[in-house]
PDB file of C-alpha atoms in Angstrom:
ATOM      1  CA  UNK A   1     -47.454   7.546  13.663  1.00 39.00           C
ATOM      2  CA  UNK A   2     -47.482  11.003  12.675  1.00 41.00           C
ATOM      3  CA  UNK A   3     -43.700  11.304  14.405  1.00 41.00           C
ATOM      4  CA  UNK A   4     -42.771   7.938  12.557  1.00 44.00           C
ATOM      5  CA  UNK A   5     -43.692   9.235   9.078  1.00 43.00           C
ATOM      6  CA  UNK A   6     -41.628  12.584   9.545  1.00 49.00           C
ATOM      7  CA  UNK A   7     -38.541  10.950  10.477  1.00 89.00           C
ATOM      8  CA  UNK A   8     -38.337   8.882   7.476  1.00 94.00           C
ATOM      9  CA  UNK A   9     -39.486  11.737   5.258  1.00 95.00           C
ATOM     10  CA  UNK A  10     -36.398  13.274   7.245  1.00 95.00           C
ATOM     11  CA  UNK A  11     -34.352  10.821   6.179  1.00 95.00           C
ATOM     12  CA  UNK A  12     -35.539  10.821   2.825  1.00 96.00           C
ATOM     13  CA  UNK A  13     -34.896  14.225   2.301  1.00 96.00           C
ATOM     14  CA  UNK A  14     -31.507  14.027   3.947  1.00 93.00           C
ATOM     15  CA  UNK A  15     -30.309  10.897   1.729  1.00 95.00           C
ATOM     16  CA  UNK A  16     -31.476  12.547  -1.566  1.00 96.00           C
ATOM     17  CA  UNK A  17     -29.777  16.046  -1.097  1.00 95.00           C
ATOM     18  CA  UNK A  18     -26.677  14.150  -0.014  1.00 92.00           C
ATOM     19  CA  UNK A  19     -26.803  12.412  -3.556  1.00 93.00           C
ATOM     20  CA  UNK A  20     -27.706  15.966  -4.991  1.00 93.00           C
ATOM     21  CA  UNK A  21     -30.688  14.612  -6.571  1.00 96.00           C
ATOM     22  CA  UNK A  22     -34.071  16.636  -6.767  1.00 97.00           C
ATOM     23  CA  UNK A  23     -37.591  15.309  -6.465  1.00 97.00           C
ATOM     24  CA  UNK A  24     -37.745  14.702  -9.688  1.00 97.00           C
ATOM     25  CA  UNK A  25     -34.680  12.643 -10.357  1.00 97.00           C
ATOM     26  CA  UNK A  26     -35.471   9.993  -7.700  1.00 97.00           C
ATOM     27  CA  UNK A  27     -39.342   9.806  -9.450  1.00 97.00           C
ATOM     28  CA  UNK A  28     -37.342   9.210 -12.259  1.00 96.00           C
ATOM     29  CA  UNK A  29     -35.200   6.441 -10.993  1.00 96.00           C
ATOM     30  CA  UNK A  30     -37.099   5.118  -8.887  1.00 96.00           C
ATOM     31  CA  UNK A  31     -40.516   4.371 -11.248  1.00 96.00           C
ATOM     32  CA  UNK A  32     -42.365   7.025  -8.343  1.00 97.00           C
ATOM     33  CA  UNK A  33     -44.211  10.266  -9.454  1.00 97.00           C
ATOM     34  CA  UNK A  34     -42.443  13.386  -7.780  1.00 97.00           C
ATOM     35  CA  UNK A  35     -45.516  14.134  -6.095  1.00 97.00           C
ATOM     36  CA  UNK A  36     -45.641  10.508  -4.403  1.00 97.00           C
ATOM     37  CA  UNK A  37     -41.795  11.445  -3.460  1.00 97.00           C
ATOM     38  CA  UNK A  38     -42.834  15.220  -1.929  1.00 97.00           C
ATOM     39  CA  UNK A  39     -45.300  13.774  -0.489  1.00 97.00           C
ATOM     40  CA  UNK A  40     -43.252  10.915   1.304  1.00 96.00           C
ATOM     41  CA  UNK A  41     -40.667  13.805   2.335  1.00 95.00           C
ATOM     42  CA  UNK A  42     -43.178  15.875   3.868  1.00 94.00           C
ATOM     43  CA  UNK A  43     -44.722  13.102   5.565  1.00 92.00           C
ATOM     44  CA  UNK A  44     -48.499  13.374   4.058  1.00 93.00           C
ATOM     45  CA  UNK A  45     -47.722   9.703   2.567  1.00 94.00           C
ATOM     46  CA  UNK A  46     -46.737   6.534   4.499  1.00 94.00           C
ATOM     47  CA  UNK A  47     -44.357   4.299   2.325  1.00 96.00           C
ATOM     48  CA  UNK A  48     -44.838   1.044   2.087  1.00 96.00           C
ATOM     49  CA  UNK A  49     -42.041  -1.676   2.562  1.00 96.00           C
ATOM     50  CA  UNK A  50     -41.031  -2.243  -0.629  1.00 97.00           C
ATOM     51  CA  UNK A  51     -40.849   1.636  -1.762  1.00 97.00           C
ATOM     52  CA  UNK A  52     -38.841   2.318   1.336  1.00 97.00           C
ATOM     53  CA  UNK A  53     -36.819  -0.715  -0.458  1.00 96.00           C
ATOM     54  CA  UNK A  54     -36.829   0.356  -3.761  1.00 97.00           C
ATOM     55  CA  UNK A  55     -35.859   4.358  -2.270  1.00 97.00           C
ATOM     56  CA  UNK A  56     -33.409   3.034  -0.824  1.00 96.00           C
ATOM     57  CA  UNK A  57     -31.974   1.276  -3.996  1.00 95.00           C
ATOM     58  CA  UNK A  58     -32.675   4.472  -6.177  1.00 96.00           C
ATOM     59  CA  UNK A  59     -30.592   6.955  -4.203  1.00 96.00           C
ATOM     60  CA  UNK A  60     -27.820   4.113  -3.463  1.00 93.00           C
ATOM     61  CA  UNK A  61     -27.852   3.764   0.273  1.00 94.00           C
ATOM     62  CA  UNK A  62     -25.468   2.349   1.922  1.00 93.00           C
ATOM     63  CA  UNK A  63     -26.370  -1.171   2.926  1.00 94.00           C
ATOM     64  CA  UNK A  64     -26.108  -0.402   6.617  1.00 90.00           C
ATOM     65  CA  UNK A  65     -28.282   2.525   6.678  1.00 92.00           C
ATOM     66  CA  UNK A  66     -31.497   1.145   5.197  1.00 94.00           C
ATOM     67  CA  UNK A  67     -32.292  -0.667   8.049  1.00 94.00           C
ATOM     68  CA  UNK A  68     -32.172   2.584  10.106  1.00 93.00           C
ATOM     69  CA  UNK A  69     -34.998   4.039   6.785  1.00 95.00           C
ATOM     70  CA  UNK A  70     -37.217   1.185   7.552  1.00 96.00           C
ATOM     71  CA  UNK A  71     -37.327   0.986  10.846  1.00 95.00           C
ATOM     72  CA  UNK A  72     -38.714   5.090  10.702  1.00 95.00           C
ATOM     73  CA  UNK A  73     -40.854   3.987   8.246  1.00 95.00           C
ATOM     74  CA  UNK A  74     -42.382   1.052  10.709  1.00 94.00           C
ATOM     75  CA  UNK A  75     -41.007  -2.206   9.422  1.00 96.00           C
ATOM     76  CA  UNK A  76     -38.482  -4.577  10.816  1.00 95.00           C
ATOM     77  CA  UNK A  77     -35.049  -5.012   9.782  1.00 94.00           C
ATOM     78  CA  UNK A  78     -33.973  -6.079   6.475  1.00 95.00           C
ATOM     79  CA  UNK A  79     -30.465  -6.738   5.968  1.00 95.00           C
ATOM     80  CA  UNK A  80     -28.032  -8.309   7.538  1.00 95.00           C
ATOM     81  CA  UNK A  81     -24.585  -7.367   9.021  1.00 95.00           C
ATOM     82  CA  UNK A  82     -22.957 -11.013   9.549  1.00 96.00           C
ATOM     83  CA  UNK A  83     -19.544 -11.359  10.983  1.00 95.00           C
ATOM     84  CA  UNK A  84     -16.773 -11.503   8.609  1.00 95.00           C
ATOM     85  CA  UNK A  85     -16.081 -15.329   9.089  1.00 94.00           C
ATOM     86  CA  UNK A  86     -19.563 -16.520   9.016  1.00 96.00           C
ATOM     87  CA  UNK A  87     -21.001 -19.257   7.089  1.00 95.00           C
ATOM     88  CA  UNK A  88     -23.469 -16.887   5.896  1.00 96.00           C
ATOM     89  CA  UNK A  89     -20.506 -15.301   4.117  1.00 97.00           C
ATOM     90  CA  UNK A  90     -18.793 -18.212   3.113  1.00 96.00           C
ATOM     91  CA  UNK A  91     -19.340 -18.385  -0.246  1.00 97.00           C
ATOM     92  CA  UNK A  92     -18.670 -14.509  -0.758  1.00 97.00           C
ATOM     93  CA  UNK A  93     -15.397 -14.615   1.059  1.00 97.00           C
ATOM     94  CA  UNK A  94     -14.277 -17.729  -1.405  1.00 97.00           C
ATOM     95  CA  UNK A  95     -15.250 -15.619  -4.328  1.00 97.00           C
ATOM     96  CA  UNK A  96     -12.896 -12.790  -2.763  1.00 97.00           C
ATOM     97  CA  UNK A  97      -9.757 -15.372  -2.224  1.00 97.00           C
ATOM     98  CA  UNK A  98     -10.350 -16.618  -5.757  1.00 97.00           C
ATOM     99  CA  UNK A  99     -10.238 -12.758  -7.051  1.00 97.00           C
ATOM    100  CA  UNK A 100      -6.962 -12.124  -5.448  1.00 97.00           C
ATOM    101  CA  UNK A 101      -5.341 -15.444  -5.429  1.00 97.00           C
ATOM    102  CA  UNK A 102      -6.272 -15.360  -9.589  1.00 96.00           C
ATOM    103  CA  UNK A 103      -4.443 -11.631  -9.391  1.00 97.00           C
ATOM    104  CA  UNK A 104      -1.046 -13.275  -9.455  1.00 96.00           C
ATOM    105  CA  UNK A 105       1.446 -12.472 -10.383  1.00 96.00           C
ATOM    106  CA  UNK A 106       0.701  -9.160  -9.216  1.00 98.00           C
ATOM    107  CA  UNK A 107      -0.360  -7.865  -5.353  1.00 97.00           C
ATOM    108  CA  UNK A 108      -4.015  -7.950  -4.506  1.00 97.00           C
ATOM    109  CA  UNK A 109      -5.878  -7.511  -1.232  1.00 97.00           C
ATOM    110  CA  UNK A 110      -9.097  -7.144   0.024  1.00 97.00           C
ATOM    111  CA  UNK A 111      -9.608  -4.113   2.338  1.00 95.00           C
ATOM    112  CA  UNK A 112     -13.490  -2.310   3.489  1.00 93.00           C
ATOM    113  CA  UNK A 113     -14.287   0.792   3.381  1.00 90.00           C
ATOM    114  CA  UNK A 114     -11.532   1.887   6.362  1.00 89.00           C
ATOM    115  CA  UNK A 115      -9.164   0.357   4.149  1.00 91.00           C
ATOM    116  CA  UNK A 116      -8.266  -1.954   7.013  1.00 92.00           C
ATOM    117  CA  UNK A 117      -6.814  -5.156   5.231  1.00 93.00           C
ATOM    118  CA  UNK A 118      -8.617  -8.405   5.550  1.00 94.00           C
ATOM    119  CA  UNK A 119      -7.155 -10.939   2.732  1.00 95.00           C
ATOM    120  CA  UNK A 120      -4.080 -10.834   0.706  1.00 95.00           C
ATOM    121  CA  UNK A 121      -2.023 -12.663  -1.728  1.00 96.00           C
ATOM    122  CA  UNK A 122       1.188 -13.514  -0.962  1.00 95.00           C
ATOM    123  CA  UNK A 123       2.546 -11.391  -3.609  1.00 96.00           C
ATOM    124  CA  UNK A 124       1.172  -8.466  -1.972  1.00 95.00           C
ATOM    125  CA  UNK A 125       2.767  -9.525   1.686  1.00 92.00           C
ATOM    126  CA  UNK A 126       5.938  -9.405  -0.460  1.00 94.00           C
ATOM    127  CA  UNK A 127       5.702  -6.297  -1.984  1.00 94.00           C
ATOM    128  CA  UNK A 128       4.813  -4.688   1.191  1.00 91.00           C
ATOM    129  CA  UNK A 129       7.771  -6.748   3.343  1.00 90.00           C
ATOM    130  CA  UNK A 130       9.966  -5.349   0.062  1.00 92.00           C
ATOM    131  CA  UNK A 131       8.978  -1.503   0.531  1.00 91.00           C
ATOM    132  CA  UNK A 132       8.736  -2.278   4.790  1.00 88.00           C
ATOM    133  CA  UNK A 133      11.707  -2.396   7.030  1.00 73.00           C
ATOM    134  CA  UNK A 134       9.485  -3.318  10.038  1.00 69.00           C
ATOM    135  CA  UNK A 135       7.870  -6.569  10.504  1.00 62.00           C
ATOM    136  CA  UNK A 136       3.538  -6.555   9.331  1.00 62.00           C
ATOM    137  CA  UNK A 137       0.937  -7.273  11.281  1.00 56.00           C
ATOM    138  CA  UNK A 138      -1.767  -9.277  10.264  1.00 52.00           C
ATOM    139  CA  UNK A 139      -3.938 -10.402  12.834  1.00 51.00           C
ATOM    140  CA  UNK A 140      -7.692 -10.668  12.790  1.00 49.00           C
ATOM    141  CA  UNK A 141      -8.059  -8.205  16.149  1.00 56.00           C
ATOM    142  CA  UNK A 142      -6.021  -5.541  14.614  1.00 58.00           C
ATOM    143  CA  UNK A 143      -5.863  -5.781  10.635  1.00 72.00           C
ATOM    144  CA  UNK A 144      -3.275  -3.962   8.292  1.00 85.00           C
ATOM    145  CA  UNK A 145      -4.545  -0.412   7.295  1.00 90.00           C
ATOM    146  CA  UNK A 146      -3.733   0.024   4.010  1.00 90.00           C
ATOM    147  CA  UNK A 147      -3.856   4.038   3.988  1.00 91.00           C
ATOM    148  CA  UNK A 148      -2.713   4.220   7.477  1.00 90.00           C
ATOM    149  CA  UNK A 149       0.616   2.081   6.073  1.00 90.00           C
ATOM    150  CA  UNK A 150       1.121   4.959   3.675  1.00 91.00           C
ATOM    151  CA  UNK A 151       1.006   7.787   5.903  1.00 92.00           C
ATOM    152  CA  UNK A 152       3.277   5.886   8.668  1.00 91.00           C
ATOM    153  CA  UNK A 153       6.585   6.825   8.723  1.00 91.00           C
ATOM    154  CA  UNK A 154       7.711   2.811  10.093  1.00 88.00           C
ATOM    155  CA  UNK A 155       5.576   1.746   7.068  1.00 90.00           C
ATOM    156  CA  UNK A 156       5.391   3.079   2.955  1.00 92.00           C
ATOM    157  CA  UNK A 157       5.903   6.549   3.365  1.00 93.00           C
ATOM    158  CA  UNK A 158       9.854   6.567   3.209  1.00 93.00           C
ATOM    159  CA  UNK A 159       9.876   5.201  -0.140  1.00 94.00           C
ATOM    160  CA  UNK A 160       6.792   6.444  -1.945  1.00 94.00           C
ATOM    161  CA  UNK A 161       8.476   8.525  -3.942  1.00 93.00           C
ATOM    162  CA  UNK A 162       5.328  11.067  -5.021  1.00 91.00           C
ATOM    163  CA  UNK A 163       4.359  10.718  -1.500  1.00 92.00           C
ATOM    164  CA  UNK A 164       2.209  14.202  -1.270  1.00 89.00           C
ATOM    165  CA  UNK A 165       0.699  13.974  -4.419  1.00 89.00           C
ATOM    166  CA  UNK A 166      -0.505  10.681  -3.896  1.00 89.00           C
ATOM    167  CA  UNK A 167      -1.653  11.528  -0.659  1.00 89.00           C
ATOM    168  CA  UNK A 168      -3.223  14.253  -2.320  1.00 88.00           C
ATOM    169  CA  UNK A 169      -4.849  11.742  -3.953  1.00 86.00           C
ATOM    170  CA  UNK A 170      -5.911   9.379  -1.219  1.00 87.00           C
ATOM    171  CA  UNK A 171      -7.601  12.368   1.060  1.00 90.00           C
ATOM    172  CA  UNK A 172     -10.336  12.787  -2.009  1.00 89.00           C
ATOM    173  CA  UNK A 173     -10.738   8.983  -2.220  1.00 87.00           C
ATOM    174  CA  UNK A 174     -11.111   9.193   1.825  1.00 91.00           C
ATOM    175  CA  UNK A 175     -13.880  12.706   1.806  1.00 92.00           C
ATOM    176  CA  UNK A 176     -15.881  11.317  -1.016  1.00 89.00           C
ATOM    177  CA  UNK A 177     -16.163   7.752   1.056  1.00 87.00           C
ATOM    178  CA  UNK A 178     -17.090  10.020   4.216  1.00 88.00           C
ATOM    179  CA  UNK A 179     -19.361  11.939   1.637  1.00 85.00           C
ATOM    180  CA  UNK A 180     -21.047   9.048  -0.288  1.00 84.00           C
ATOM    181  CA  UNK A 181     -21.257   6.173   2.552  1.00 84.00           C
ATOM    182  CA  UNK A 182     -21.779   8.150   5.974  1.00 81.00           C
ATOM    183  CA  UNK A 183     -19.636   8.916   8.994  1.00 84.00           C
ATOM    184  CA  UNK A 184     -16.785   6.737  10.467  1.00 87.00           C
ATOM    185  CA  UNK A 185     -14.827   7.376  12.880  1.00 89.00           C
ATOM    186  CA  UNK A 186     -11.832   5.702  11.346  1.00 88.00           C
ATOM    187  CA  UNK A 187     -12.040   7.542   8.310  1.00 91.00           C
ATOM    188  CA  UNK A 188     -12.358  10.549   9.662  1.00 94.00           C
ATOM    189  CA  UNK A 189      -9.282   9.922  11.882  1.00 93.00           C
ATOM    190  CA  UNK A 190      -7.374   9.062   8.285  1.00 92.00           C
ATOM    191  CA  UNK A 191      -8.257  12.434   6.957  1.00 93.00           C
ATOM    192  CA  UNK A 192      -7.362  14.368   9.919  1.00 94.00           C
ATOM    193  CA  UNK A 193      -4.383  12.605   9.371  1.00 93.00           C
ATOM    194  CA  UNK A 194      -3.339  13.533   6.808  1.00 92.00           C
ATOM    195  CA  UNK A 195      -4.816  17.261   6.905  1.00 92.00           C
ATOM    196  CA  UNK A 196      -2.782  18.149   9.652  1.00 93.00           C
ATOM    197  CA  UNK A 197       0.505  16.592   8.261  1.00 92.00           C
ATOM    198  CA  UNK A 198       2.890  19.365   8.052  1.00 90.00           C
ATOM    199  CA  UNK A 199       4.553  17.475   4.624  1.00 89.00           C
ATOM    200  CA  UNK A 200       1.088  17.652   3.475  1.00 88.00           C
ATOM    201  CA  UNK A 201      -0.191  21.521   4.237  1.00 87.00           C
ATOM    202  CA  UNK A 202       3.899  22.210   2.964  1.00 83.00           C
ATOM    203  CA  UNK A 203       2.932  20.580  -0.371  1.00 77.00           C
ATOM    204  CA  UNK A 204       1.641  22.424  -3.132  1.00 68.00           C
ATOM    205  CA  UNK A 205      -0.268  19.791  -5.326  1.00 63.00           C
ATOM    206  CA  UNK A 206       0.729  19.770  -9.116  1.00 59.00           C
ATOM    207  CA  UNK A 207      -2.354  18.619 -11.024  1.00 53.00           C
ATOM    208  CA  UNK A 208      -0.355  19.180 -14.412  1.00 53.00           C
ATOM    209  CA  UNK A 209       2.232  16.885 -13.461  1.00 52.00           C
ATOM    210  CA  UNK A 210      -0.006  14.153 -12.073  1.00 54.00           C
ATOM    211  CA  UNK A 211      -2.501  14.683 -15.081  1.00 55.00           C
ATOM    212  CA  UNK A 212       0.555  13.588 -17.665  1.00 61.00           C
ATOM    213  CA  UNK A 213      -0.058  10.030 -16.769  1.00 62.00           C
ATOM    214  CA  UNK A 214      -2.803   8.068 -18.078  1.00 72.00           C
ATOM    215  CA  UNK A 215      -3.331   6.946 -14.360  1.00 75.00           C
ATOM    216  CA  UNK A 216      -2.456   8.204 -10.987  1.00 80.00           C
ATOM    217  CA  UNK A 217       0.372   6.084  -9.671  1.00 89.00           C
ATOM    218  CA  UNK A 218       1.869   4.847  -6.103  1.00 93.00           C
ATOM    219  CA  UNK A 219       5.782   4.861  -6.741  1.00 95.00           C
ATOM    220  CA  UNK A 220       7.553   2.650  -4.433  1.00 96.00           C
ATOM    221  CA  UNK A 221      11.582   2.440  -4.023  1.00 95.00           C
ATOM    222  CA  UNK A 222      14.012   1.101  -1.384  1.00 93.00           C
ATOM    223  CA  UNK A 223      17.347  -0.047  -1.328  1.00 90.00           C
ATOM    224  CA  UNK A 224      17.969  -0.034  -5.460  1.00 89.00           C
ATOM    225  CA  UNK A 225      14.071  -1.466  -6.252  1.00 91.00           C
ATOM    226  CA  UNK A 226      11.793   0.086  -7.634  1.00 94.00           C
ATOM    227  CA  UNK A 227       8.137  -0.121  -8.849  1.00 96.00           C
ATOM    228  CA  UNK A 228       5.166   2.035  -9.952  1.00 96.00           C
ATOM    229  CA  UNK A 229       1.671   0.949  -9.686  1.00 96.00           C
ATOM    230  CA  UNK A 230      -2.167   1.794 -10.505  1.00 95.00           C
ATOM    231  CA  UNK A 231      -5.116  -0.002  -8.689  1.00 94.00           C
ATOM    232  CA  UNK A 232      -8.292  -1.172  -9.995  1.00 95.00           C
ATOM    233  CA  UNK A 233     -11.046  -1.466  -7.414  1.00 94.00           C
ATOM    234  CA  UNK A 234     -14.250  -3.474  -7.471  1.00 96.00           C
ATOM    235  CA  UNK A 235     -16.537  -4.283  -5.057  1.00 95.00           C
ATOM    236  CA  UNK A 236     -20.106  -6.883  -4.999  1.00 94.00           C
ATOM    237  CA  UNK A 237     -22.928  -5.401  -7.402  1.00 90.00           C
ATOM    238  CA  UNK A 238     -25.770  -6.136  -5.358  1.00 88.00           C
ATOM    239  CA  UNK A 239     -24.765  -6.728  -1.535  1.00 93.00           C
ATOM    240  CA  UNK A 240     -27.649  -7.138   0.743  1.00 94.00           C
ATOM    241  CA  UNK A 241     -25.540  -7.648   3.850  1.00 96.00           C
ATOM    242  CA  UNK A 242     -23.656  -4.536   5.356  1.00 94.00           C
ATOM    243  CA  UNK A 243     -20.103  -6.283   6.183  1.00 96.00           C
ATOM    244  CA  UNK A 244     -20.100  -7.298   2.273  1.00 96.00           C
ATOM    245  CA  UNK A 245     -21.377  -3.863   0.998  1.00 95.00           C
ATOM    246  CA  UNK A 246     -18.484  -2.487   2.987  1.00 94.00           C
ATOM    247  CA  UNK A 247     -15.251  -4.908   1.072  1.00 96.00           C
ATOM    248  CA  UNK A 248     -13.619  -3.813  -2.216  1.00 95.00           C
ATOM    249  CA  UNK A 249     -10.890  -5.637  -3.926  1.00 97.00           C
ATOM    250  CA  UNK A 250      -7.960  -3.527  -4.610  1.00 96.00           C
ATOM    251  CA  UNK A 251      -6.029  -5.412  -7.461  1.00 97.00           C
ATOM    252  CA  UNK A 252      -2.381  -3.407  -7.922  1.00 97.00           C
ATOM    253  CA  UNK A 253      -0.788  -3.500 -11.550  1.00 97.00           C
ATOM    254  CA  UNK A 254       2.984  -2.580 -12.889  1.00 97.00           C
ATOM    255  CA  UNK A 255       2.947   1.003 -14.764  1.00 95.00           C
ATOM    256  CA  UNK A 256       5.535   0.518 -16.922  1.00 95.00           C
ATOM    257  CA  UNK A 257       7.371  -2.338 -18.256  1.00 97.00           C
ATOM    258  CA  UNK A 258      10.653  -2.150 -15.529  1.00 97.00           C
ATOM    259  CA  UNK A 259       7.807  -2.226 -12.500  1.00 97.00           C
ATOM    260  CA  UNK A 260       6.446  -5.337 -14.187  1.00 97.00           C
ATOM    261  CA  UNK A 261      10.016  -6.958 -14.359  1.00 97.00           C
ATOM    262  CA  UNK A 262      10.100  -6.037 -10.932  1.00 96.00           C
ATOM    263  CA  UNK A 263       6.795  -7.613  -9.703  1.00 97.00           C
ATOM    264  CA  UNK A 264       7.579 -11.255 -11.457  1.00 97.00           C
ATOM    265  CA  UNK A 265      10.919 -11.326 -10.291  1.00 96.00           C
ATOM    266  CA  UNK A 266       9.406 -10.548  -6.635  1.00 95.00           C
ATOM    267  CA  UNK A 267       6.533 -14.186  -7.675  1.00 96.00           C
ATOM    268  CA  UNK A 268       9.282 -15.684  -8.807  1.00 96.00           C
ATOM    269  CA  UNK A 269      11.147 -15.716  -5.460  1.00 95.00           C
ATOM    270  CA  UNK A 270       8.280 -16.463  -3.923  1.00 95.00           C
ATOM    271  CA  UNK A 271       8.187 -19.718  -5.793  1.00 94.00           C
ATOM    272  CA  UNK A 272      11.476 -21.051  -5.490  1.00 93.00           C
ATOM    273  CA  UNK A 273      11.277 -20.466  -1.608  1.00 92.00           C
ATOM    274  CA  UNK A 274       7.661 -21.863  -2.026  1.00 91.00           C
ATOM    275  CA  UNK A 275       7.414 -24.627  -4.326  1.00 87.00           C
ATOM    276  CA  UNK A 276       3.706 -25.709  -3.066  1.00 86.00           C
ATOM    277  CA  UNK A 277       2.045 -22.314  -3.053  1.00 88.00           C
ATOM    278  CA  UNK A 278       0.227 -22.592  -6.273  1.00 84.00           C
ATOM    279  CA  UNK A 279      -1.924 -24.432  -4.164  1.00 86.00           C
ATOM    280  CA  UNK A 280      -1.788 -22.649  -1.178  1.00 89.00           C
ATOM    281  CA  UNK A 281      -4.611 -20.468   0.459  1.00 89.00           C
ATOM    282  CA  UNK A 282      -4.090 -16.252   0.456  1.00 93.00           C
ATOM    283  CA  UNK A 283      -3.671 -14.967   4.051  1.00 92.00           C
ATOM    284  CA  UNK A 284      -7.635 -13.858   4.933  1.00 93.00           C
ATOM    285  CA  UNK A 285      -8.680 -13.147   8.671  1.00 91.00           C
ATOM    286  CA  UNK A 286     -11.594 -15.361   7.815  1.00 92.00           C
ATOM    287  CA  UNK A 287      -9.452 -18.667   8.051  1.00 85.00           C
ATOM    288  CA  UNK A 288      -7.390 -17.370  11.044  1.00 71.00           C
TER     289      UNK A 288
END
């Protein structure tokens, strides 16, 4: 018991310095006096269910990892981590194809915390197949990584204009999701990536520059067309199933008035060639 209540108090400890929160913070947040919290840390307290819940909550753990804090704590798993296409997901998925297929005009996909792609609109297939000489793959077994497409030199990177600083960029998106949400493999493989790119360690970053703009933007052109865009990224408020906790929505929109000319024109082809997709369902590995 003794050896149960030390590794969550382990745990604990490790979760709250990672947040850079002291003792007293997480009493704060949490509704717990510090001394309850030391005491929890140290082990001389056993937590009950519900605090290891409500811990959990108050130092925003990932989803996936509070099973591991209540199983050192004694109690059975809590929280789910369904398969993508389960009908335990359904109506979460529909709410994501809604998001993105409401998006349009402008590109929109779905992507977790990899940034491997799982649902787009088909104005984001476009703009990609626009910007992409080589054909995209979109299967289920192998899905489109959106940050791996911008470092690959058969995918974005040829026409991203800003290329290094938005890279730049990217790699302190990609440390503070390694930071904030815990170890994987294929993020860390993404900022390797890019750390040992000799365009990158060449690049001197120009933060006065970048800073000029309101937003950091992706600049796209090939063959005469061109586009700039910022992203807005939202994600569930309260998931309580890993695979869920892990999706964002990554909504792209036109920087300046000649991107957004750009973007309808690119809808507007896709209508004429497409008269029935108003109707028609995004791409999503879900249905395929």
């Amino acid at each position: 018991m003794a050896a149960t209540q030390l590794a969550f108090g382990a745990q604990l400890r490790h979760w709250r310095k990672t947040r850079g929160k002291t003792q007293f913070e997480v009493s704060h947040i949490s509704g717990y006096s510090q001394r309850h919290v030391s005491f929890l840390e140290s082990g001389r307290s056993r937590p009950s269910r519900t605090t290891v819940i409500t811990l959990a909550e108050a130092l925003d753990v990932p989803v996936k990892e509070r099973n591991t804090l209540l199983a050192a704590a004694g109690f059975a798993p809590l929280y789910s981590h369904a398969p993508i296409d389960s009908t335990r997901l359904a109506h979460a998925t529909a709410a994501l194809e809604r998001v993105i297929q409401s998006h349009r005009p402008f590109p929109a996909i779905v992507v977790d915390r990899g940034w491997n792609t799982y649902a787009a609109n088909d104005n984001a297939q476009a703009l990609f197949r626009t910007f992409i000489a080589s054909p995209l793959p979109t299967g289920g077994d192998r899905p489109l990584n959106a940050m791996q497409l911008c470092l690959d030199h058969r995918g974005l990177r040829p026409h991203i204009n800003n290329w290094a600083e938005f890279v730049a960029a990217l790699l302190i998106r990609l440390r503070h999701e390694l930071a904030f949400g815990g170890e994987d493999e294929g993020l860390r493989g993404l900022v390797h990536a890019i750390e040992t790119d000799d365009e990158f360690i060449g690049h001197t970053r120009q933060t006065d520059a970048t800073a000029e703009a309101p937003l950091a933007t992706l600049c796209l052109e090939r063959d005469g067309r061109r586009v700039n865009l910022f992203s807005l990224i939202s994600t569930f408020g309260t998931p309580n199933d890993a695979t869920l906790a892990d999706l964002r929505v990554e909504t792209f929109f036109p920087a300046d008035e000649h991107s957004r000319e750009t973007l309808l024109a690119i809808d507007a082809a896709l209508s004429e060639r497409q008269p029935g997709r108003a109707s028609a369902a995004p791409f999503a590995v879900w249905r395929h």
